[in-house]
Rosetta silent file (secondary structure, phi, psi, omega in degrees, C-alpha in Angstrom):
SEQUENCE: XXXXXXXXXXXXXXXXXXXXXXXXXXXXXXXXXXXXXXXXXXXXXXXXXXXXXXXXXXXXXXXXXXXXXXXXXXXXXXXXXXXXXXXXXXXXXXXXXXXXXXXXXXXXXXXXXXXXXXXXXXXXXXXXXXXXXXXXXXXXXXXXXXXXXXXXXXXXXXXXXXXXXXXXXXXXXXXXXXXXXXXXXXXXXXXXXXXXXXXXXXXXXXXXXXXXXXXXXXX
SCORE:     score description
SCORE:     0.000 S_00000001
   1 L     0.000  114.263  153.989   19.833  -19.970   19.625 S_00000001
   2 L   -17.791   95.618  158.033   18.462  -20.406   16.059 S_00000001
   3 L  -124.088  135.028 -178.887   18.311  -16.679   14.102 S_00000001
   4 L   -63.107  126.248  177.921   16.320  -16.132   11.340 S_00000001
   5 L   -91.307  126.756  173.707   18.375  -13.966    8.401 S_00000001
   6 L  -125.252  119.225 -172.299   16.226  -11.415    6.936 S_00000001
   7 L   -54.622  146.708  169.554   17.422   -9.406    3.765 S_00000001
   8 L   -74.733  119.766 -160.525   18.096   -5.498    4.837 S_00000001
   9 L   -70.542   72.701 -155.752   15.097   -3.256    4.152 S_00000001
  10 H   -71.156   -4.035 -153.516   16.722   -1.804    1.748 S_00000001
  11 H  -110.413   -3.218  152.824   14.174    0.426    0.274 S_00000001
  12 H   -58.401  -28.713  177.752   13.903    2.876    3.291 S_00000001
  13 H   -70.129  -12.708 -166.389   16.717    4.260    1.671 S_00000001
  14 H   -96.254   17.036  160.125   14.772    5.720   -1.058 S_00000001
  15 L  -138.717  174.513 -176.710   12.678    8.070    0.849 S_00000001
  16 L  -100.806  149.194  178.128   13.432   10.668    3.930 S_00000001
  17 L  -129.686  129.641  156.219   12.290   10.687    7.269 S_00000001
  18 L  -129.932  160.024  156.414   11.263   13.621    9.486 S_00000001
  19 L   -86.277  162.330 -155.312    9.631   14.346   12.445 S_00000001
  20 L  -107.380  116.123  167.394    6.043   16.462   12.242 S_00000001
  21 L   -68.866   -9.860 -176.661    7.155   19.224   14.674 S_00000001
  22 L   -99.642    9.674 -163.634    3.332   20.719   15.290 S_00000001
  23 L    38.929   41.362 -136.214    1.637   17.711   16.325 S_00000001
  24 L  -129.514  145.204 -158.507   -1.121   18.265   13.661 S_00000001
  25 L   -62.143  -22.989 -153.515   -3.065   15.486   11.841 S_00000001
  26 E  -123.321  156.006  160.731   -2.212   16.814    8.098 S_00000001
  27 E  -154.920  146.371  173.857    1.396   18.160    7.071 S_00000001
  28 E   -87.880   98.822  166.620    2.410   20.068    4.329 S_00000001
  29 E   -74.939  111.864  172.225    5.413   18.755    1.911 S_00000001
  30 E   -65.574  154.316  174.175    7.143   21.100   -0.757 S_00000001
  31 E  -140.806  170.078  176.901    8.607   19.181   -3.727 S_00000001
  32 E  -116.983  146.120  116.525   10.667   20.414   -6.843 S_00000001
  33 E   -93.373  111.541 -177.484    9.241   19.761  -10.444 S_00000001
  34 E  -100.235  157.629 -159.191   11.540   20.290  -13.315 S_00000001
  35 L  -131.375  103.160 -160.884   10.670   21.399  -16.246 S_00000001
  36 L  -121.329   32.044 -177.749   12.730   19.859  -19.697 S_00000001
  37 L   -90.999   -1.856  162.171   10.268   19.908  -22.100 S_00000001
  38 L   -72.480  -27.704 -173.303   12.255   22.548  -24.389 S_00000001
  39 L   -65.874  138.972  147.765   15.731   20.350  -24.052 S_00000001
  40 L  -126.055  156.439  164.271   16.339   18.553  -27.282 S_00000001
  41 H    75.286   -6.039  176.726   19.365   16.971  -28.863 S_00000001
  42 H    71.628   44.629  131.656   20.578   16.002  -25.119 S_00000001
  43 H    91.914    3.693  152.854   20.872   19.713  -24.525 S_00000001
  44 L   -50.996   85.497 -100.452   23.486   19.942  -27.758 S_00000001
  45 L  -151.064   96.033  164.744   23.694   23.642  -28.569 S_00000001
  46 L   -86.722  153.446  156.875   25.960   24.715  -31.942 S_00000001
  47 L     0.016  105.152  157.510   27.170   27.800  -32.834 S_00000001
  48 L    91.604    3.795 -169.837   24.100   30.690  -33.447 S_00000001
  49 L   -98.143  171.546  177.300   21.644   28.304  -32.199 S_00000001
  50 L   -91.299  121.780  164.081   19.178   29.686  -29.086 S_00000001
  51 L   -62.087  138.907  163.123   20.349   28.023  -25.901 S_00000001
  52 L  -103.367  152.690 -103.839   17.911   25.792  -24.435 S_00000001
  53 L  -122.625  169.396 -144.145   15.950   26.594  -21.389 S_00000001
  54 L   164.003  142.990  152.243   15.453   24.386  -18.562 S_00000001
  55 L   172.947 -178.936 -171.442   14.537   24.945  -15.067 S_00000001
  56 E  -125.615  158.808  168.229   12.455   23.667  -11.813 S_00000001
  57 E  -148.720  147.309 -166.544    9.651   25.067  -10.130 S_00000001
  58 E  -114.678  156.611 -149.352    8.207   24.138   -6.160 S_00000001
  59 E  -154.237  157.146 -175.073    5.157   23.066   -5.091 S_00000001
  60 E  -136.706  161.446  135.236    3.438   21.673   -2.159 S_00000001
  61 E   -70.306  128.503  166.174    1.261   18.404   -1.053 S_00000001
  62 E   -78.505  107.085  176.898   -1.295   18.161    1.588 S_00000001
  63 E  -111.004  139.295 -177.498   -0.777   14.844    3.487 S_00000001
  64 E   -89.626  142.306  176.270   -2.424   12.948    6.231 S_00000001
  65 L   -80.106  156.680 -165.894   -0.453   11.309    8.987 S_00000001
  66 L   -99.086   82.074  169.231   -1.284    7.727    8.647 S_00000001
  67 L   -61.007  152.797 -172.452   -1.176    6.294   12.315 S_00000001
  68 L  -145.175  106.169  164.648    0.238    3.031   13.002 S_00000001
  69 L  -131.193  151.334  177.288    0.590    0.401   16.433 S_00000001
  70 L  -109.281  159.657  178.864    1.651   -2.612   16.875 S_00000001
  71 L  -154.080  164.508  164.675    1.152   -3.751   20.739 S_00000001
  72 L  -135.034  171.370 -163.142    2.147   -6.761   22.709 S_00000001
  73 L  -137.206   81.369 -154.774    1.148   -8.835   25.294 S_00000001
  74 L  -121.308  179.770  178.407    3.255  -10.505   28.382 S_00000001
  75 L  -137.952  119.169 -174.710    2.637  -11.502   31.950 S_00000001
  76 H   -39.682  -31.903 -171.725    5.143  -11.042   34.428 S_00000001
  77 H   -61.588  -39.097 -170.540    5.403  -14.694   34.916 S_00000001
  78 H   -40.262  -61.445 -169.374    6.389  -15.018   31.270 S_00000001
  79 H   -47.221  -47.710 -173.097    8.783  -12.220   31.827 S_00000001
  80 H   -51.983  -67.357  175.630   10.348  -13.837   35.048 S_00000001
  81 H   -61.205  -46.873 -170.429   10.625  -17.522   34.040 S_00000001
  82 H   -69.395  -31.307  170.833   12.425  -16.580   30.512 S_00000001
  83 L   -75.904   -7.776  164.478   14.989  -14.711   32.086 S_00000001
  84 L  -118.960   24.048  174.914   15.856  -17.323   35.155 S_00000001
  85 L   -93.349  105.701 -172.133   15.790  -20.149   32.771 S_00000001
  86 L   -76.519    9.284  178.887   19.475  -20.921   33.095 S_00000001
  87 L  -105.820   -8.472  166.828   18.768  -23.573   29.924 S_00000001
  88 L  -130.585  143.247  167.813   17.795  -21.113   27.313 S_00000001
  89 L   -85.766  100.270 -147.341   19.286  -17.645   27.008 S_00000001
  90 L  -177.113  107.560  170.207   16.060  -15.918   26.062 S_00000001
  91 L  -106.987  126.263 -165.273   14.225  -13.145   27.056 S_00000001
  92 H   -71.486  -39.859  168.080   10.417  -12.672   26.273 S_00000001
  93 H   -65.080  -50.607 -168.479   10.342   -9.291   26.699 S_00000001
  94 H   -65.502  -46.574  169.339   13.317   -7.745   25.046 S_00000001
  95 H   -30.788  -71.560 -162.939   12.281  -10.184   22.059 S_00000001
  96 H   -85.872   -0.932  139.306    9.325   -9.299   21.621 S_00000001
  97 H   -30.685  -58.840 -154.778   10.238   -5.322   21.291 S_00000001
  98 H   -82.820  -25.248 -169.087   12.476   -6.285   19.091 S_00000001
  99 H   -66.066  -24.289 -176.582   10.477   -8.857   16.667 S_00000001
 100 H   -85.196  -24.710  151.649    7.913   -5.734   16.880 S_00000001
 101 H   -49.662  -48.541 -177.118   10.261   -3.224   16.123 S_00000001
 102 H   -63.441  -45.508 -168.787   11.305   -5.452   13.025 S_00000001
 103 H   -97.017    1.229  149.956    7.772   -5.971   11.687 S_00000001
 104 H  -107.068   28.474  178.317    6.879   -2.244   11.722 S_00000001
 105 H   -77.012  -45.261  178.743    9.884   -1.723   10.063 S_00000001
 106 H   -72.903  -51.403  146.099    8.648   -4.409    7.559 S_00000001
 107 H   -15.121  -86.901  151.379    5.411   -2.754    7.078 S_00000001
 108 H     7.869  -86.885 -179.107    6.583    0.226    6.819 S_00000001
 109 H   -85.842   34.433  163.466    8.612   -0.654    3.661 S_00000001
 110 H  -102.420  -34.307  179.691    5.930   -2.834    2.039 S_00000001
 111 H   -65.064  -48.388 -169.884    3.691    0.128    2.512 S_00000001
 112 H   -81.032  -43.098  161.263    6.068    2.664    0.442 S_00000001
 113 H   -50.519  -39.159  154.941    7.023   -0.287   -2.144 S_00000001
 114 H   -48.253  -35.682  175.144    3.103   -0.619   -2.519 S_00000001
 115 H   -82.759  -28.279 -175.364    2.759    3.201   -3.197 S_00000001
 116 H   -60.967  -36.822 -148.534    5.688    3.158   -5.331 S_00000001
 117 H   -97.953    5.176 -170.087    4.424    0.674   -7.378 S_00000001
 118 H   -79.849  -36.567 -174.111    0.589    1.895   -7.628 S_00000001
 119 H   -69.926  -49.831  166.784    2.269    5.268   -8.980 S_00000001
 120 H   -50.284  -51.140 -153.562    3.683    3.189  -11.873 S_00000001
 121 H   -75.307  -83.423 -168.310    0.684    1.667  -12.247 S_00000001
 122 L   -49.682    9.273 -175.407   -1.165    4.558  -12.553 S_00000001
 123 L   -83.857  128.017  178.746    0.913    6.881  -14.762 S_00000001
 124 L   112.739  -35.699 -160.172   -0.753    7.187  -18.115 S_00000001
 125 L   -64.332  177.586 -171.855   -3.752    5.120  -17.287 S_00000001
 126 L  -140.652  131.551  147.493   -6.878    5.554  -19.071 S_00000001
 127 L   -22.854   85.288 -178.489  -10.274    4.849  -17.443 S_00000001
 128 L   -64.400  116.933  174.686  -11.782    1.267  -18.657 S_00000001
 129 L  -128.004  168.284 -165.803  -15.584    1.731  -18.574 S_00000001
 130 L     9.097   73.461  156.110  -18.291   -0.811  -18.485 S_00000001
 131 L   -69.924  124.336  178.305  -16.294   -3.774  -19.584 S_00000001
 132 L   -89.127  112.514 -173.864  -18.529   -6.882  -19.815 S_00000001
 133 L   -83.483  -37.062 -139.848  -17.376  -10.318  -17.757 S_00000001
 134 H   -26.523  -77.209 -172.929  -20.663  -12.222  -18.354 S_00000001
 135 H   -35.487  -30.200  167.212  -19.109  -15.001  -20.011 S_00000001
 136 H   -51.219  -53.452 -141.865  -16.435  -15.393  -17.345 S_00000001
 137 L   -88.522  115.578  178.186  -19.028  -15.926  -14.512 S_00000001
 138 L  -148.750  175.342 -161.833  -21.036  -19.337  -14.410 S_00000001
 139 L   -59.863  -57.755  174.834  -22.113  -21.528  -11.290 S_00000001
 140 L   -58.380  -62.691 -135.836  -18.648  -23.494  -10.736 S_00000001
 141 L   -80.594 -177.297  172.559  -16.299  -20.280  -11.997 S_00000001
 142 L  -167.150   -7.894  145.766  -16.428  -17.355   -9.821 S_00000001
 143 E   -63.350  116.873 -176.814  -12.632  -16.029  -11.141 S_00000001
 144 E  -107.136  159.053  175.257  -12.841  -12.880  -13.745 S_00000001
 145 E  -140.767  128.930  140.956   -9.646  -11.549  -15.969 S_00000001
 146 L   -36.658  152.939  175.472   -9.722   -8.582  -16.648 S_00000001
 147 L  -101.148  -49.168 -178.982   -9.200   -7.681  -20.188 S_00000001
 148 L   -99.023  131.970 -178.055   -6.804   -4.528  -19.355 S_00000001
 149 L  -143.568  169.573  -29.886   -4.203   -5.097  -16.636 S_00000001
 150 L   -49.665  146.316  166.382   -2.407   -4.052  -14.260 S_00000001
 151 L   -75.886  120.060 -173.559   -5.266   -3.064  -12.087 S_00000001
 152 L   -81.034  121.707  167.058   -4.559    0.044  -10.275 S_00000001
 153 L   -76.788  112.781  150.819   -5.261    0.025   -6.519 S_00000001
 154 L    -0.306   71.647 -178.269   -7.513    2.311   -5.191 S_00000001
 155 L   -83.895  151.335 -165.747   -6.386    5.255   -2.595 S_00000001
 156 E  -152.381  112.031  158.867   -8.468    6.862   -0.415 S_00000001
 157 E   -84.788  146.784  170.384   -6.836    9.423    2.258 S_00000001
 158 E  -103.836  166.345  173.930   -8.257    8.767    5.590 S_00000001
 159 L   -95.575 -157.772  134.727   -8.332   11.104    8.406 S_00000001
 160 L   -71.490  -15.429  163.998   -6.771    9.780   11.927 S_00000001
 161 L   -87.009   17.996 -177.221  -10.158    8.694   12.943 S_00000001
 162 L   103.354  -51.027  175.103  -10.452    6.524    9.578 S_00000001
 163 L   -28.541  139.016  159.262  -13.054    8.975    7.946 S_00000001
 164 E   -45.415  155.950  167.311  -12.771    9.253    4.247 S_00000001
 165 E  -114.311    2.836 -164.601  -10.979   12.394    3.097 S_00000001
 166 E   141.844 -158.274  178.578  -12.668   13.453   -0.674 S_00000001
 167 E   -44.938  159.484  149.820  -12.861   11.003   -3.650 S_00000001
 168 E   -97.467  152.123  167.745  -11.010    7.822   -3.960 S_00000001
 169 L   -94.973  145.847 -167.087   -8.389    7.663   -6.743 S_00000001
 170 L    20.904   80.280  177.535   -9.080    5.289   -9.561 S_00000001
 171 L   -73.637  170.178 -178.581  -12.159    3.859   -7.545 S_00000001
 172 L  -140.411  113.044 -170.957  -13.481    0.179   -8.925 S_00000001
 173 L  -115.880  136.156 -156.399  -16.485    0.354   -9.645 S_00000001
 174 E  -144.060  131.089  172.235  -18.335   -3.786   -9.667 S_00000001
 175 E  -130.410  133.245 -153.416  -21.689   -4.428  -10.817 S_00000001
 176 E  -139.987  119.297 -173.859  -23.350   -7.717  -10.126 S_00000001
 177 L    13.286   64.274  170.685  -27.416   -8.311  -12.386 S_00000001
 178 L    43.036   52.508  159.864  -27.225   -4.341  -11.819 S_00000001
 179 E  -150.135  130.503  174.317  -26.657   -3.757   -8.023 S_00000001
 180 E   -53.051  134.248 -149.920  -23.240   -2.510   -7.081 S_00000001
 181 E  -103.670  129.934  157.535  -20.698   -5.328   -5.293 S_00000001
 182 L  -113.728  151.254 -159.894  -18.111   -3.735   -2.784 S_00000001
 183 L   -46.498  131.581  144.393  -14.700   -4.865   -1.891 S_00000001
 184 L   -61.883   94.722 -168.010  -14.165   -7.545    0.741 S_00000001
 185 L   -66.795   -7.327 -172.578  -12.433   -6.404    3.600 S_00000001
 186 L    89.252   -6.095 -170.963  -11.393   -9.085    5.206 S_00000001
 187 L   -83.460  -20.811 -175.053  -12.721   -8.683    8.427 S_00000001
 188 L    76.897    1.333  177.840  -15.359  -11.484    8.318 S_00000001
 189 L   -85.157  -16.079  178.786  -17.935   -8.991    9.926 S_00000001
 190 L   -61.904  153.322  158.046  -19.719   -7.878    6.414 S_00000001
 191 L   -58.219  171.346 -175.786  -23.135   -8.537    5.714 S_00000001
 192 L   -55.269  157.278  159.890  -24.757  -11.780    3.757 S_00000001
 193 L   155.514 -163.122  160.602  -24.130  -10.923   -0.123 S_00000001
 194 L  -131.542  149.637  172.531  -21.190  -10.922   -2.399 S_00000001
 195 E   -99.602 -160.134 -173.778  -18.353   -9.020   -2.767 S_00000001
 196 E  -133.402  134.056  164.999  -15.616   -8.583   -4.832 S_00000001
 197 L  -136.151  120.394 -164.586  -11.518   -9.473   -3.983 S_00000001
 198 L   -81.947  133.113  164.722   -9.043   -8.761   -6.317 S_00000001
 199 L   -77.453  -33.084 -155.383   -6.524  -11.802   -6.523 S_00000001
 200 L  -146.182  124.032 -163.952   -4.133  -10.571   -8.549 S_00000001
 201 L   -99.037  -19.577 -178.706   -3.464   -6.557   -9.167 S_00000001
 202 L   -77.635  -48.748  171.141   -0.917   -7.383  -11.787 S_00000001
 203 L  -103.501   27.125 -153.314   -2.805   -9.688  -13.675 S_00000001
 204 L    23.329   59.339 -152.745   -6.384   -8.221  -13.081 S_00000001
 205 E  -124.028  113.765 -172.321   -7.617  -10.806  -11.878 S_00000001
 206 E   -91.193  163.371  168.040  -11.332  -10.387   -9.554 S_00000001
 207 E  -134.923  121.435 -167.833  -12.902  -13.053   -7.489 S_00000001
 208 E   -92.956  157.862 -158.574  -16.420  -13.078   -6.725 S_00000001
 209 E  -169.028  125.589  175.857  -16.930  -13.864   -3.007 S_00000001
 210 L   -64.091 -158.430 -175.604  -19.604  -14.303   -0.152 S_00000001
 211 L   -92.465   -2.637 -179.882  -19.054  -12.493    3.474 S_00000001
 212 L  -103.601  -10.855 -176.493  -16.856  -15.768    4.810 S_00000001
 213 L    79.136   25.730  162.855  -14.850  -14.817    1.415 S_00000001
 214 L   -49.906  137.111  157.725  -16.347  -18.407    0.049 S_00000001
 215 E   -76.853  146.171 -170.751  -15.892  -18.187   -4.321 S_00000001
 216 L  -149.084   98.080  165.389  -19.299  -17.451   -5.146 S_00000001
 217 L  -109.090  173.734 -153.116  -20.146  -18.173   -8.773 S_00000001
 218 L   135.726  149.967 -177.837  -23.253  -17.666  -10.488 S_00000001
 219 L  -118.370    0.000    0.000  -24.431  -14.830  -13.026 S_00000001
């Protein structure tokens, strides 16, 4: 039997996991924030000088649980025949637990490497407003760059039914001969029009796009 080697998700180590003992959609986290803005000098102190002051203070976050399933799909026969096939050692079932165990593992840590890297993105930024593409957009092109990159992705807490929770952070806001263009979702279910898809978050780079997600250029 063939097995694929997959690098160790290594990046689960850098956050903690508990269980939410109250069964309740939101949970509260406490955090520490310290506070070093008085330290100078790498905290080098002479003779007669006033020690400097340091010190943390805690705080808490509101968070929503995020739900997440993966499902499968067998037939008993399936189940039957892979396990009395004395020519492959191979079970359908146990497999596919485990390849689904594996890929929300693999979510999982694409999802926290995504937040990680949105929080870099976003430390610092400064609000870009009505930047003008025109010149980008003509009947063949239908790719825009950005002038300021990285493009910060958009969060929006959800509820467990999906519902919005307040504002989005650092929303994108796309204007097309003055009537606002929303995101493509991917589902292939939007109405006729065009959207917007960002190609590239690193290298700001938008794509104008019908509802099959067709490039759709034109000004």
């Amino acid at each position: 039997m063939l097995i694929e080697a997959l690098a160790d998700l290594r990046i689960l180590e850098l956050v903690s996991a508990d269980v939410e003992p109250t069964d309740s959609a939101t949970h509260t986290i406490p955090y520490e924030s310290r506070d070093v803005s008085s330290v100078y000098n790498d905290g080098i102190t002479y003779e007669g000088q006033a020690i400097q002051l340091a010190g943390v203070s805690q705080a808490n976050v509101f968070a929503y649980i995020e739900p997440m399933k993966i499902g499968l799909e067998l037939s008993d026969e399936v189940m039957h025949f892979s396990r009395s096939n004395g020519n492959v050692n191979w079970d359908a079932w146990g497999r596919n637990i485990a390849s689904n165990s594996r890929l929300a593992r693999e979510l999982i840590a694409r999802r926290i490497s995504n937040r990680m890297q949105r929080s870099a993105d976003a430390y610092g930024s400064v609000a870009v407003v009505a930047e003008a593409v025109d010149a980008q957009v003509t009947v063949a092109n239908s790719l825009i760059k950005l002038a300021n990159f990285p493009l910060i992705r958009p969060y929006q807490v959800r509820d467990l039914q999906g519902n919005a929770v307040g504002s989005p952070e650092h929303p994108i806001a796309f204007t097309r001969n003055g009537v606002a263009c929303t995101e493509f979702d991917g589902t292939g279910t939007q109405t006729a029009g065009t959207y917007y898809r960002v190609e590239n978050w690193n290298l700001g780079l938008l794509r104008m796009v019908d509802q099959t997600c067709t490039g759709d250029g034109g000004g």
